[in-house]
Structures are given as C-alpha cells and as structure tokens.
C-alpha cells in the first residue's frame, strides 16, 4: 500500500546515493567506518576472552548510519544514543583507546570505567550519553535541543535509537514535544530489522515506522541506512531545517546488524540467507564499490585506509589493556556534592 | 531583609522569581505552569514576569518534562520541572530514578545536572489513592537525588531557593495540606541538609516533616501542659539528612518518636530509626517508635482519610507511653 | 490541509446524523443524557456546599459521547474511563444513588466511598474503573480486550479518555499493542478542546488527533461528539469490527465541556463567546431539536423525560445523602489477602 | 514427589509450566519470552508447550505489558508478566504502583488482581547502573503488592508457583547472580510469607536474601569455625514479612545483623530493623546492624562493582564486632 504522506520526503524528493556520488570527505568517512568495524570485532574478541563484562551490543553493519549522519553535522552538535553506541561515539570523535578502556573497566576510560559498554559518554565531543533504557534518551535529546534554542547556540541535537524503541512511551512524548516546540532535534531510528530477537513487524504496527511522523506533523524520511551518502544528505537537510527553526525530523534509516543482539546471541531467529543478502549491502562494501567506481586509485586508497584503521584500533586496544583499574575511591565520587 | 507574612502557596513563586531574576538560564516547565499560574497557583505571576521562553507550558508528558530538564541542564540551563501531583512521578519514574539520578555517576562526573523537580505531595482533603501519596519515600533508595520536604512558608521559600541554585538534582515536595499555612518569610536561602529544632524539650525527641511537623508541635503543646517536655525536630531535608541534630537531641532526651504521613515500609522514618539505633544505641533509654499511616492506599471518604493520617491524639498517646517506659 | 489517510473513515464514509434520523431508542437516550446533566448539576452544588471533597470533573456538554457510544454496545461489554467519568458510568448503567454516595464518601457508594469522584467503578455493569492518572487506563483497556479475545467472550472493551491524554506515553504503547494483537478495543478520545487550562492545539502536535491512528495502521474516525446518532453509528461500526476480529478503532469525538476543568475553575482562559457557540450545539439541544423535528409529540415527550430524570436524580441524591459514612474498618480491608 | 537437581534458571520455567498445566487461564507475556525463551532463558520451552496464545511476545512497551496483565486479570485471566531487568520497572512504575497495587482498594474489593510480575534484579556481573538494581526496595512503600525474593532453586520454584496461584499482585524478583546456582527441587509450592532458618545458631541472627543469603551462609561457616554460632534466616518474602521467625531467633541470639544488596535508604533491611527494635526492644543486647551497599549507583568496573557488593569479609567482620559488643 502506498501512503500519501505530505510530511514524508521519501517519495517526493530525490535522495542522492553512492551510485551517483562519493561523500565529500570519503577517505575520512571510510576510515571512521573501518575504525568502528575493527573496534567492534575486537570487542567481540575481548568479550569472548572474558575481558568485557555485562552486555555488549555490536554495531557491525550499521556504520553508515552514524558515520553518515555525523559527517553532516558540526562538531559542536550534540548526540545521544543507546547501549548500541560504540559506533556513534567513535563516529562523533571519541578516542578509541578511551572507548576500549571503558569497556575494560579501566581508569582512562571515557567514564573512568564507571559506565561500561552501555554508557559511553564524552562531553568533550558532545556525546551526551548512551542509554541502557530503551527510549530513555529521547526526552533528554529534546532537552539538549531546548537549551540550544534557548541559548541561541545553533546546535542541533541528534538522537539515535532502534526500531524497537519506537514502541515505548518516551518515544511518543518526545516526538510530540519536539514538534510542538520546533526543537532542533533529529531523531534517527536505526531500523536494523530486530529488537532483540523479535523482527520489527512482530512488535511494531503501521506500514512503516516513519509513518508515525505524521501524527506529530513532523517531517519524516525513510532512507537507506547502508548508503552513507544518502544518510549524510538526509541529515544535512534535517540539520538545516532544525537550525532554521523549522523543527525536528524523524529519519528511518533502514539497515541491518550483522551480529546477534548482544553477547552470545547467535541470532538463530534470522531466516536462512537473510544475513547473506544484507552482507551484499554491507555499508563498507557499498562505499568501497563506489570509491573504486569513481576513483582510479580506489583500490589502493581503500587498502591504505583499512590498514591504518586496523593498526590504530589495535594500538588503541593495546594501550587500553595496559591501563590500571579505577582507584577504589571512584566508587564513592560523582554521586552528589 | 524585612520579614513579611506570606502563605506557603505564595512563597513558592516568590522563591522561584527571586532566583530567576538572578540567573537568566533558569527556566520553569510543566503542565499549566505558565499562563494559568499552575493548578495549585504555585507559579502565579511568573509567566507574566519572565515570559513564555522561561516559563513553559508542556503537554501531559511527564517523561518529556523530566527529560527536557535533564538534557537542558546538561547543556547549561538550570531547569525547574513541575510534576503537579507527586503521584505522577510514577509515569516518569525512569527519568528520575534511572536517568536524572545516575547521569553524573555513569558519566564519571562529566555532567552535573542542576535540576529542580517540584512535586505536590501528601493528603490534601479527598484526592484519594492516586493523588495523595507521600512520594518522597519512593526515592530514598535511589542515590543521586536530594530530597526536600518543607513545612513552613519560610522553609518552603528558603529551601526552594537553595534547591534551585544547587548543582545536584533536587526533588522538592510541596505538601498540599499546607498551602494555606501562613508565616513570616525572611527572604533568604536556607541551606539544604540542616534540620530545625522547632521546640526545645528534654523528655522526648519527636522528628516529623510537613503536615506531621505541625501536628507534632500541637501534640508537644498538649504534652508540655501535662509536664512532658518535648523537642520537636523538623529535618526539612531527607537527603542529605541532618543526623547530628537528632543525635544531639537524643543525648538529652534518650527517647525517639518519628511521626510520618505514609506507610512505614521503605520510609524515611524507618531509615532514621535504623541509622540512629545502629550508630547511637547507647543514647536510647526506651525503644524507638515510628508512627505512620497504615499500610493501605489513601481512601477517599473523609472519616477514612482522617483515620489514615496520624492524629495529634495518636502522637500524644505514643509520646506518653514512650516517656513512661 | 486535507490529509489522505486510508484508515480514516471520516472522509470516505457517510456518517448518519441527527439531521437524518433519531436514535432507535431515543427516549432512553435522552433520559440518560438528562440523568447525567442533572447529576453533574447536583454535583456542582454539592461541591459548593462542601459535601464533595477533593476534585470533581464535570461532564456537561459531553453527554452524547458516552451515551451514544454505550447505546451501540452490549451490556456485557467492558468500559474504562478517566476521572471525568460520572457521565460514562451512569451511561453504562450505574445506580445514581450509589454514584452520589461515592462522591459523598458514604457506605453504599459504588466503591463504599473509598474511591471518590475519580474512581467510579462498578463491576456489576462492566465499568472496570475510572483512572486519575491521565492515560493510565489505556493499557488496562487492552487487558480487558485481551481476556475477551482469549476467553472468546465476544466482549468489546471501550476506553474513554481526553485529548490531553493523547500526549502521554501510555497512549502510544496501548494503541500499538492493540493494533498489533488486533484486540477488540475501541479508543474514544473525547476531544473537548482543552486539557486542564490548555487548548488542545497548544499541547498536541499533528493536524488532527485521529491522524495518529495511521502510525499504528489502525482504523481512525473523527466524529461529531455532540451528535448522539453519529457517535452511536461510529461505535457500532467499531464494535462490529472488533467482534469480527479486525481489531481496534481510534475515534476522535469532537465535543466541548461546558464547565471548567475541575472544581472552582471558571475557565477564564476560554475565548469570549466560545461557550455560547458551543451551547448552540449542546448535545441535548441537538437531540431535542431532532425529536421535535421527527416526532409530532416531541415537545411533550421531552418534557416528560426531562421531569422524570430530574425527579429520579433528585431522589437518588436525597437517598445517598442520608446514608452513613463507611465503617472505620473499611480503612483496612481490600488491600491484600 | 521425587527431588531433582536443577539450577535456579531452569526452576523458573519449570514452576510456570507446572501451574500453566493446572489452569488454562494462566498466560505469560513479556519481551521475547516466547519463541526466544526469554533473554535469561527463564521461559525456555513454554512457547513450545503452551503456544503463542498463552505465551505472548510483546513490543518494548512495559506500561502496555503491565496494563494488559491488570485488565486481563480483572476479566478472569491469571497473567504472569515478565519485565526482564527489574530496573525497567521504572518505565512502568505507574502501572505497578498506582494501578496494580491500588486497584482492589479503590474499587472496594470489586476486583482482585491475580497478577504475577517477574523481574530480574541485582548485580549480575557488569551490567552497570541501569541494569543492576535491587528494585524490590522501590515498592516497599506501596501497599497492595506482595514481594518475593527467592535465593535457591527450590525456593524460586516453590515461591513462584505460590505467586502464580495467589489472588493478589505479586512481584517476584529473580536474582541475576543466582541463575546458575544448583540445588534440589521438591516440586512443591512454598507458601509466601514464611521465612527459612538456613543455619541454626545461638550468638547472632543474620537476615539476608538472595545473593547475600549465600554470602551470609559462607560467613556463618567461617564464624562457626571461630566459635561464633550464627543463625542465618532468609525471609524469602519481603511482603508479607515473617517477623515472628526473626523474633524467635532474636530471643535466643539477642543480636541482629541484616545484610542486603543495595543502598540502605528506603530498604527492607532498614524496615526490618525499625520494626524489630520497636516491637522487640527488650530482646536486644547489642545495637542492630545493617550491612548494605554504599549510597551510589552500581558502577561497571569489576573492582568497583565488587566493592559495591557487601562481601563475606565484611559480614564476618561486622558479625565479630557485634558478638563482642
Ligand atoms: C525499557 C527497556 N525495556 C527493555 C529493555 C531490554 N532491551 C535492551 S535492547 C532491546 C531491544 C531494542 O531493540 P531496538 O530498539 O530495535 O534497538 P537495537 O538493539 O536493535 O539497536 C531490549 C528489549 C531495555 N533495555 N529497556
Ligand atoms: C499523568 C498525569 N499527569 C497530569 C495529570 C493532571 N491532570 C488531570 S486532568 C488533566 C487534563 C487532562 O486533559 P484531557 O485528557 O483533555 O481530559 P479532560 O480533562 O479534558 O476530560 C491533567 C493534566 C494527571 N492526572 N495525570
Ligand atoms: Mg533494532
Ligand atoms: Mg480535554
């Protein structure tokens, strides 16, 4: 069924794709995507080796969403995200060794080891926080946008969350308020097809997630989340609108997570062959194909960037592993004055 | 500054206005706090003075309200969020307990959240089970929140001002049964975490907040007239709690009676007795005693609601028993 | 702007109105509406006389919504509503003296005086409960519908709430789940133009409330809530759909409350003349006009019904006022076994 | 029935299945409880045995989950709602505290709600601040809810069965740190509200639940070897609480140590000490003592999290001090 939805740009606007152009700064974009990919690969190993505790939620396959989005934003813009946030936090510019250290529970971690995998936060780069409560950060993203508007800083607040989060109350309250107050916020649903072990259709009514924008008279766009150029273009539009005072946008980025939901989840619930299909649309692969297509030296450039990223991530991990545990006094600090 | 007479209700917007005048980054948000001046008229005049950008009417979306406060506080504002009836904290418990309270700790201090949350709590004359709770007790087990429970117009005024300028999340409970209480206002901030010795006495220490503080003072007068000398202490702040003042009093009286609106389970009164017993065991000459509401929701009918609230009689009776132990 | 919304029946279906026909059982319908009207008038007096405590939220002006809705349902269908629930509870069939007694806090009240104005509940007629938490009963309405579906009772669960409630998280979670599970539930938004002192537009984004149905792929209809024939017809449709297993409906009943939000609210925030305009569309007036139009004895019938209702309500009040307070032992009962 | 060895995790679906077989109106609902068998594998096999109509996977909508349980219970079903991590009770606190708990009272008993809510609580090895709380303490001040905190596979099994057949709302807390603990299962219901005396002793009474019960037993062994005879009591149910068993023990030992995971404020341990002191003052020969976690959120790093949890050492130390008082 085709819904005529005046707020959905998807049907009415040409969205640029990797088939047509490379990202402006494609080398950096690829590098970030590789950093995230390798970071997450290492995390899986560290987890298996028993060095990462609790839960981890990996981001392989979704790199184009946050890397694309953040490439369209300014350094001072703020970001909130979920427990599946290693990717976005690195994309925003966090030091990779500090990310590893956080996962390892070490001093020098983003949060001195007090937050862990689900709470990556880096105030220095506007990474306001990762949230382990599904939907818990959407209201907070509004708050950051409210401050930007009030103080006239021109900052935009970007908020990443999953398809599953669109069914929780906080989602609804946040979208309504953002629309009503025309807050400079960009809601990016990373529709990776599953919330935990449940396919999105089994938990989420409506034809498309982005249709929910209509109820709030909010701009809504569905976009190929594996295409970093599309992601970037759509977010650039949304950021312009936000900075102009025209309010929020709901972006449904259609993507896929390569691994299971968390930790040891082998994702047995996925239909046979589904992963294979999506691997053909791996965001890194798509970007590399485009680079090779548009650039005669593509293959060599890719190789160099990839190796650089691999080395950097590896060195960052080695540094972090050598750092000490937080001092026991850290247990008691940062509660209240 | 000159003292003036003011009622509890009016002391609230007065305190907010005083701080808003000093700091342009203080905002107030909540349902009907703006144009209408608040359903309890506790923000009357603020919209007129500070305008719609600093006094924001919100939809009925308590999670969005607290979230807006958190995010804007992380980005340089100093928001005051009103939740109207404290019972509504239930629909935004996650934002208060899991987000607001833990934000600073989880980020290892990268963000401090100077957020004030205002809630109207307690029995207010027939609001029944979902609009009468002593919700301050819901947050005692959640580290990271200061909790303020004023009893007089002056305390309401001075503590609210301190809450607003505090760099931590502070929950301020405004008791519905006290809105019309009158008193002098000294127009000054009152530090959080300092108890007030309301009446001096030597035979028994009574600790009580809000409506129960007033009933305890009434009881103390009756007891005094019967030769029992009672020290009534109002902690004013539940977190942090001024244990030292209680201990000092106990070292004179050796007897502790805590009077509280609301059930005993998971309550500040229960905490106080446990702490005091554990730390100051030798000060006691009689068992401590907690007077609380029964373990039931708040009923509507006047006679039932009255029976639910600890009465002056009950306090007098328990105090008499305790002092003759 | 005209939204093409495939789920909204409003534009695509002829909704019968009082201009075209009377309700089948128009005498009873008018009687119920008068009972509610007079009941609420008395409540206002009792409140002013200090006999009703706490808060009261009156229903004058909205009578056609619940009377119309319930006239289309079966006695065994279940109902949940808000603190503004005297009307719906009487419409569903509660004894009027027991309603007065509840407000007065007397033994013999619907809830023995333990619930009060905001918690009218009458299990004997399927009035599952009134809720003082905005939106708190929507999830519960789903539960009743789930039981009906599971047990195969054929019961429908009707859920009344206000425009303001459409902005709270529980609304969203409930509509999604109901749509997903095709629960036999009918969500009736009584859009009376205000949530407390705030006009609906100031708190609620989107062109129309009913547009929000689209995000859940739910049937949605906007209807004249002051026209008891329209209300009844739309609810009859929704009930059919629910009983057939086709799931929930969102009905936006456009109406107006004559008095302020609660208690002493004089509704100074209303634009001058607004009430007068709506008084011309008073649901009782509209029904009476139709009765006179379609029935030669209309005026006499109306007079008889009105006087009957007035007498019954008055006698009910007099009975209730004479009943005793609940026994003090009631304080402790009904908590747990 | 024959006893069998089973771990804590598996005792949960075993208990649910046992009751579901007896009553066709019992349903289980929650996120991924069905096809996936639960994120903690605590509903493994139920979907296969009882099908999608009785084992329902829900969206991430905790308010909708509890509401569905309430409404369906009012209409004749006997729902078991799973909230996964107990911390998520925050997003549905209203449905639990303001709706589920008060429904019966507000309606003067017209509706009873036989709802079981299952929550995975406590520290589980690095889940950090929003996934590690002892949320049982959040509900102590809310009359109308039974609260169950099992420590062994047999208690888990037997208490969960009783919770399911109970006519009241019951919150059952399944401790993440105990999922792999093994033990005998007697395949029978265990009544709610009855404490278990785990070890007999004469010098000191230790009261502890869940993970802390196990640490207390360890501590008791060490203390025994040093000539201090410890009675460890596991209340198993926090509401209703079996005060009589504690009092009986105290009448022998005269010394009370409560050990609890989670901060002291608004906690069951605090309540227990206050009640016992007030009612049984004369039984005490030494001040009561509460060992709890510090008043901080739960940190992630292994060394910090370990330090946050009361250790066997700390218990031994406090017990030694108390007995030499
Ligand atoms: C309020 C709440 N309910 C449940 C959970 C458990 N949980 C963690 S992740 C998750 C799935 C979320 O799915 P989605 O939003 O699609 O994000 P994804 O994990 O796919 O990135 C769930 C149910 C939670 N953390 N918070
Ligand atoms: C969760 C919650 N927030 C706020 C309130 C206070 N309150 C009671 S009624 C009301 C307005 C509701 O408006 P609407 O839904 O339009 O219903 P109406 O009163 O117009 O029938 C508000 C804000 C409440 N009861 N519950
Ligand atoms: Mg997902
Ligand atoms: Mg309204």
Short mmCIF file of N, CA, C and O in Angstrom, two decimals, chain D residues 111-179:
data_model
loop_
_atom_site.label_atom_id
_atom_site.label_comp_id
_atom_site.label_asym_id
_atom_site.label_seq_id
_atom_site.Cartn_x
_atom_site.Cartn_y
_atom_site.Cartn_z
N UNK D 111 -12.70 -5.80 42.34
CA UNK D 111 -11.75 -6.56 41.52
C UNK D 111 -10.56 -6.98 42.37
O UNK D 111 -9.99 -6.17 43.08
N UNK D 112 -10.20 -8.24 42.26
CA UNK D 112 -8.92 -8.72 42.77
C UNK D 112 -8.04 -8.97 41.56
O UNK D 112 -8.53 -9.44 40.53
N UNK D 113 -6.78 -8.73 41.67
CA UNK D 113 -5.90 -8.90 40.52
C UNK D 113 -4.84 -9.96 40.77
O UNK D 113 -3.80 -9.69 41.38
N UNK D 114 -5.09 -11.16 40.30
CA UNK D 114 -4.10 -12.23 40.46
C UNK D 114 -3.00 -12.11 39.41
O UNK D 114 -2.93 -12.90 38.47
N UNK D 115 -2.17 -11.11 39.56
CA UNK D 115 -1.10 -10.83 38.59
C UNK D 115 0.25 -11.16 39.21
O UNK D 115 0.53 -10.76 40.33
N UNK D 116 1.06 -11.88 38.48
CA UNK D 116 2.44 -12.10 38.90
C UNK D 116 3.34 -11.28 37.98
O UNK D 116 3.21 -11.35 36.76
N UNK D 117 4.22 -10.49 38.58
CA UNK D 117 5.20 -9.74 37.78
C UNK D 117 6.58 -10.31 38.09
O UNK D 117 6.97 -10.40 39.26
N UNK D 118 7.29 -10.71 37.06
CA UNK D 118 8.63 -11.28 37.24
C UNK D 118 9.68 -10.27 36.82
O UNK D 118 9.56 -9.66 35.77
N UNK D 119 10.70 -10.12 37.66
CA UNK D 119 11.74 -9.13 37.39
C UNK D 119 13.10 -9.72 37.75
O UNK D 119 13.25 -10.34 38.80
N UNK D 120 14.08 -9.50 36.90
CA UNK D 120 15.44 -9.97 37.17
C UNK D 120 16.21 -8.84 37.83
O UNK D 120 16.45 -7.82 37.22
N UNK D 121 16.56 -9.04 39.09
CA UNK D 121 17.18 -7.91 39.80
C UNK D 121 18.60 -8.20 40.23
O UNK D 121 19.14 -9.28 40.00
N UNK D 122 19.20 -7.20 40.83
CA UNK D 122 20.51 -7.37 41.44
C UNK D 122 21.67 -7.28 40.47
O UNK D 122 21.49 -7.15 39.26
N UNK D 123 22.84 -7.34 41.07
CA UNK D 123 24.07 -7.26 40.29
C UNK D 123 24.31 -8.60 39.58
O UNK D 123 24.13 -9.65 40.17
N UNK D 124 24.66 -8.51 38.32
CA UNK D 124 24.85 -9.75 37.57
C UNK D 124 26.18 -9.81 36.86
O UNK D 124 26.32 -10.57 35.91
N UNK D 125 27.13 -9.01 37.28
CA UNK D 125 28.45 -9.08 36.65
C UNK D 125 28.63 -8.09 35.53
O UNK D 125 28.74 -8.45 34.36
N UNK D 126 28.62 -6.80 35.86
CA UNK D 126 29.00 -5.79 34.88
C UNK D 126 27.87 -5.23 34.06
O UNK D 126 28.09 -4.71 32.97
N UNK D 127 26.66 -5.29 34.55
CA UNK D 127 25.56 -4.69 33.79
C UNK D 127 25.39 -3.19 34.08
O UNK D 127 24.59 -2.52 33.46
N UNK D 128 26.08 -2.72 35.07
CA UNK D 128 26.16 -1.28 35.40
C UNK D 128 24.84 -0.69 35.93
O UNK D 128 23.88 -1.42 36.24
N UNK D 129 24.82 0.64 36.00
CA UNK D 129 23.86 1.36 36.85
C UNK D 129 22.40 1.14 36.51
O UNK D 129 21.55 1.12 37.40
N UNK D 130 22.09 0.96 35.23
CA UNK D 130 20.67 0.87 34.84
C UNK D 130 20.19 -0.58 34.67
O UNK D 130 19.07 -0.80 34.21
N UNK D 131 21.02 -1.53 35.00
CA UNK D 131 20.64 -2.93 34.82
C UNK D 131 21.06 -3.80 36.02
O UNK D 131 21.24 -5.00 35.85
N UNK D 132 21.19 -3.22 37.19
CA UNK D 132 21.74 -3.99 38.31
C UNK D 132 21.05 -3.73 39.63
O UNK D 132 21.51 -4.19 40.66
N UNK D 133 19.95 -2.98 39.60
CA UNK D 133 19.41 -2.51 40.87
C UNK D 133 18.60 -3.58 41.62
O UNK D 133 18.10 -4.53 41.04
N UNK D 134 18.53 -3.35 42.93
CA UNK D 134 17.70 -4.18 43.80
C UNK D 134 16.34 -3.50 43.89
O UNK D 134 15.99 -2.87 44.88
N UNK D 135 15.58 -3.63 42.82
CA UNK D 135 14.36 -2.83 42.69
C UNK D 135 13.25 -3.27 43.63
O UNK D 135 12.22 -2.61 43.71
N UNK D 136 13.46 -4.37 44.35
CA UNK D 136 12.44 -4.76 45.32
C UNK D 136 12.19 -3.63 46.32
O UNK D 136 11.08 -3.48 46.84
N UNK D 137 13.23 -2.84 46.57
CA UNK D 137 13.08 -1.76 47.54
C UNK D 137 12.21 -0.61 47.05
O UNK D 137 11.72 0.19 47.84
N UNK D 138 12.03 -0.52 45.74
CA UNK D 138 11.22 0.57 45.20
C UNK D 138 9.75 0.44 45.59
O UNK D 138 8.99 1.40 45.46
N UNK D 139 9.34 -0.74 46.00
CA UNK D 139 7.90 -0.99 46.16
C UNK D 139 7.47 -1.18 47.61
O UNK D 139 6.32 -1.51 47.87
N UNK D 140 8.40 -0.98 48.52
CA UNK D 140 8.08 -1.25 49.93
C UNK D 140 7.05 -0.28 50.48
O UNK D 140 6.29 -0.61 51.37
N UNK D 141 7.04 0.92 49.95
CA UNK D 141 6.12 1.95 50.45
C UNK D 141 4.76 1.92 49.74
O UNK D 141 3.93 2.79 49.95
N UNK D 142 4.58 0.93 48.88
CA UNK D 142 3.35 0.83 48.08
C UNK D 142 2.51 -0.33 48.59
O UNK D 142 2.71 -1.48 48.18
N UNK D 143 1.54 -0.08 49.45
CA UNK D 143 0.70 -1.18 49.93
C UNK D 143 -0.08 -1.81 48.78
O UNK D 143 -0.48 -1.13 47.84
N UNK D 144 -0.28 -3.11 48.86
CA UNK D 144 -1.07 -3.80 47.84
C UNK D 144 -0.27 -4.76 46.99
O UNK D 144 -0.83 -5.41 46.11
N UNK D 145 1.02 -4.85 47.25
CA UNK D 145 1.88 -5.73 46.46
C UNK D 145 2.59 -6.71 47.38
O UNK D 145 3.19 -6.30 48.38
N UNK D 146 2.55 -7.99 47.05
CA UNK D 146 3.44 -8.94 47.73
C UNK D 146 4.79 -8.91 47.02
O UNK D 146 4.86 -8.67 45.81
N UNK D 147 5.85 -9.15 47.77
CA UNK D 147 7.19 -9.07 47.19
C UNK D 147 7.97 -10.32 47.58
O UNK D 147 8.13 -10.61 48.77
N UNK D 148 8.44 -11.02 46.58
CA UNK D 148 9.10 -12.31 46.80
C UNK D 148 10.53 -12.24 46.28
O UNK D 148 10.78 -11.75 45.18
N UNK D 149 11.48 -12.74 47.09
CA UNK D 149 12.90 -12.69 46.72
C UNK D 149 13.58 -14.03 47.00
O UNK D 149 14.27 -14.18 48.01
N UNK D 150 13.43 -14.98 46.10
CA UNK D 150 13.96 -16.33 46.36
C UNK D 150 15.48 -16.40 46.21
O UNK D 150 16.06 -15.62 45.47
N UNK D 151 16.07 -17.37 46.90
CA UNK D 151 17.53 -17.50 46.90
C UNK D 151 18.04 -18.83 46.39
O UNK D 151 19.21 -18.97 46.05
N UNK D 152 17.19 -19.82 46.38
CA UNK D 152 17.63 -21.15 45.97
C UNK D 152 16.70 -21.65 44.87
O UNK D 152 15.58 -21.16 44.74
N UNK D 153 17.15 -22.61 44.11
CA UNK D 153 16.27 -23.16 43.07
C UNK D 153 14.95 -23.65 43.64
O UNK D 153 13.89 -23.42 43.06
N UNK D 154 15.00 -24.28 44.78
CA UNK D 154 13.76 -24.80 45.35
C UNK D 154 12.81 -23.69 45.78
O UNK D 154 11.61 -23.74 45.53
N UNK D 155 13.37 -22.65 46.41
CA UNK D 155 12.54 -21.52 46.79
C UNK D 155 12.01 -20.81 45.55
O UNK D 155 10.85 -20.40 45.51
N UNK D 156 12.87 -20.64 44.58
CA UNK D 156 12.45 -19.99 43.35
C UNK D 156 11.25 -20.73 42.77
O UNK D 156 10.23 -20.13 42.43
N UNK D 157 11.40 -22.01 42.69
CA UNK D 157 10.34 -22.85 42.12
C UNK D 157 9.06 -22.77 42.96
O UNK D 157 7.98 -22.47 42.45
N UNK D 158 9.21 -23.03 44.22
CA UNK D 158 8.02 -23.15 45.07
C UNK D 158 7.33 -21.83 45.33
O UNK D 158 6.09 -21.76 45.41
N UNK D 159 8.12 -20.76 45.46
CA UNK D 159 7.52 -19.45 45.71
C UNK D 159 6.87 -18.90 44.45
O UNK D 159 5.83 -18.26 44.50
N UNK D 160 7.51 -19.16 43.30
CA UNK D 160 6.91 -18.68 42.05
C UNK D 160 5.57 -19.37 41.82
O UNK D 160 4.59 -18.73 41.43
N UNK D 161 5.52 -20.65 42.10
CA UNK D 161 4.23 -21.34 41.96
C UNK D 161 3.18 -20.72 42.87
O UNK D 161 2.04 -20.48 42.45
N UNK D 162 3.56 -20.42 44.09
CA UNK D 162 2.59 -19.80 45.01
C UNK D 162 2.20 -18.41 44.55
O UNK D 162 1.05 -18.00 44.70
N UNK D 163 3.15 -17.69 44.00
CA UNK D 163 2.85 -16.34 43.49
C UNK D 163 1.80 -16.43 42.40
O UNK D 163 0.85 -15.64 42.35
N UNK D 164 1.97 -17.39 41.52
CA UNK D 164 1.06 -17.51 40.38
C UNK D 164 -0.36 -17.85 40.83
O UNK D 164 -1.33 -17.34 40.27
N UNK D 165 -0.49 -18.66 41.86
CA UNK D 165 -1.84 -19.02 42.30
C UNK D 165 -2.39 -18.06 43.35
O UNK D 165 -3.54 -18.18 43.77
N UNK D 166 -1.58 -17.10 43.76
CA UNK D 166 -2.04 -16.11 44.73
C UNK D 166 -3.06 -15.16 44.07
O UNK D 166 -2.93 -14.83 42.89
N UNK D 167 -4.03 -14.72 44.83
CA UNK D 167 -5.05 -13.83 44.28
C UNK D 167 -4.65 -12.36 44.31
O UNK D 167 -5.42 -11.49 43.90
N UNK D 168 -3.47 -12.08 44.82
CA UNK D 168 -3.01 -10.70 44.91
C UNK D 168 -1.90 -10.45 43.90
O UNK D 168 -1.27 -11.37 43.41
N UNK D 169 -1.64 -9.18 43.61
CA UNK D 169 -0.46 -8.88 42.80
C UNK D 169 0.80 -9.30 43.55
O UNK D 169 0.94 -8.98 44.73
N UNK D 170 1.66 -10.01 42.88
CA UNK D 170 2.92 -10.44 43.49
C UNK D 170 4.06 -10.08 42.57
O UNK D 170 4.04 -10.39 41.38
N UNK D 171 5.06 -9.40 43.12
CA UNK D 171 6.29 -9.14 42.37
C UNK D 171 7.32 -10.19 42.76
O UNK D 171 7.63 -10.35 43.95
N UNK D 172 7.84 -10.89 41.77
CA UNK D 172 8.83 -11.92 42.05
C UNK D 172 10.17 -11.48 41.47
O UNK D 172 10.29 -11.27 40.26
N UNK D 173 11.15 -11.34 42.33
CA UNK D 173 12.47 -10.88 41.90
C UNK D 173 13.41 -12.07 41.76
O UNK D 173 13.63 -12.81 42.71
N UNK D 174 13.92 -12.22 40.53
CA UNK D 174 14.81 -13.34 40.22
C UNK D 174 16.21 -12.76 40.12
O UNK D 174 16.47 -11.92 39.27
N UNK D 175 17.09 -13.18 41.00
CA UNK D 175 18.40 -12.53 41.08
C UNK D 175 19.36 -13.04 40.00
O UNK D 175 19.63 -14.22 39.91
N UNK D 176 19.86 -12.07 39.23
CA UNK D 176 20.73 -12.43 38.10
C UNK D 176 22.01 -13.15 38.52
O UNK D 176 22.56 -13.93 37.76
N UNK D 177 22.45 -12.87 39.73
CA UNK D 177 23.68 -13.50 40.20
C UNK D 177 23.48 -14.94 40.64
O UNK D 177 24.45 -15.63 40.98
N UNK D 178 22.24 -15.39 40.65
CA UNK D 178 21.97 -16.74 41.16
C UNK D 178 21.52 -17.72 40.08
O UNK D 178 21.30 -18.90 40.37
N UNK D 179 21.41 -17.25 38.85
CA UNK D 179 20.82 -18.11 37.82
C UNK D 179 21.49 -19.48 37.71
O UNK D 179 20.86 -20.47 37.38
#
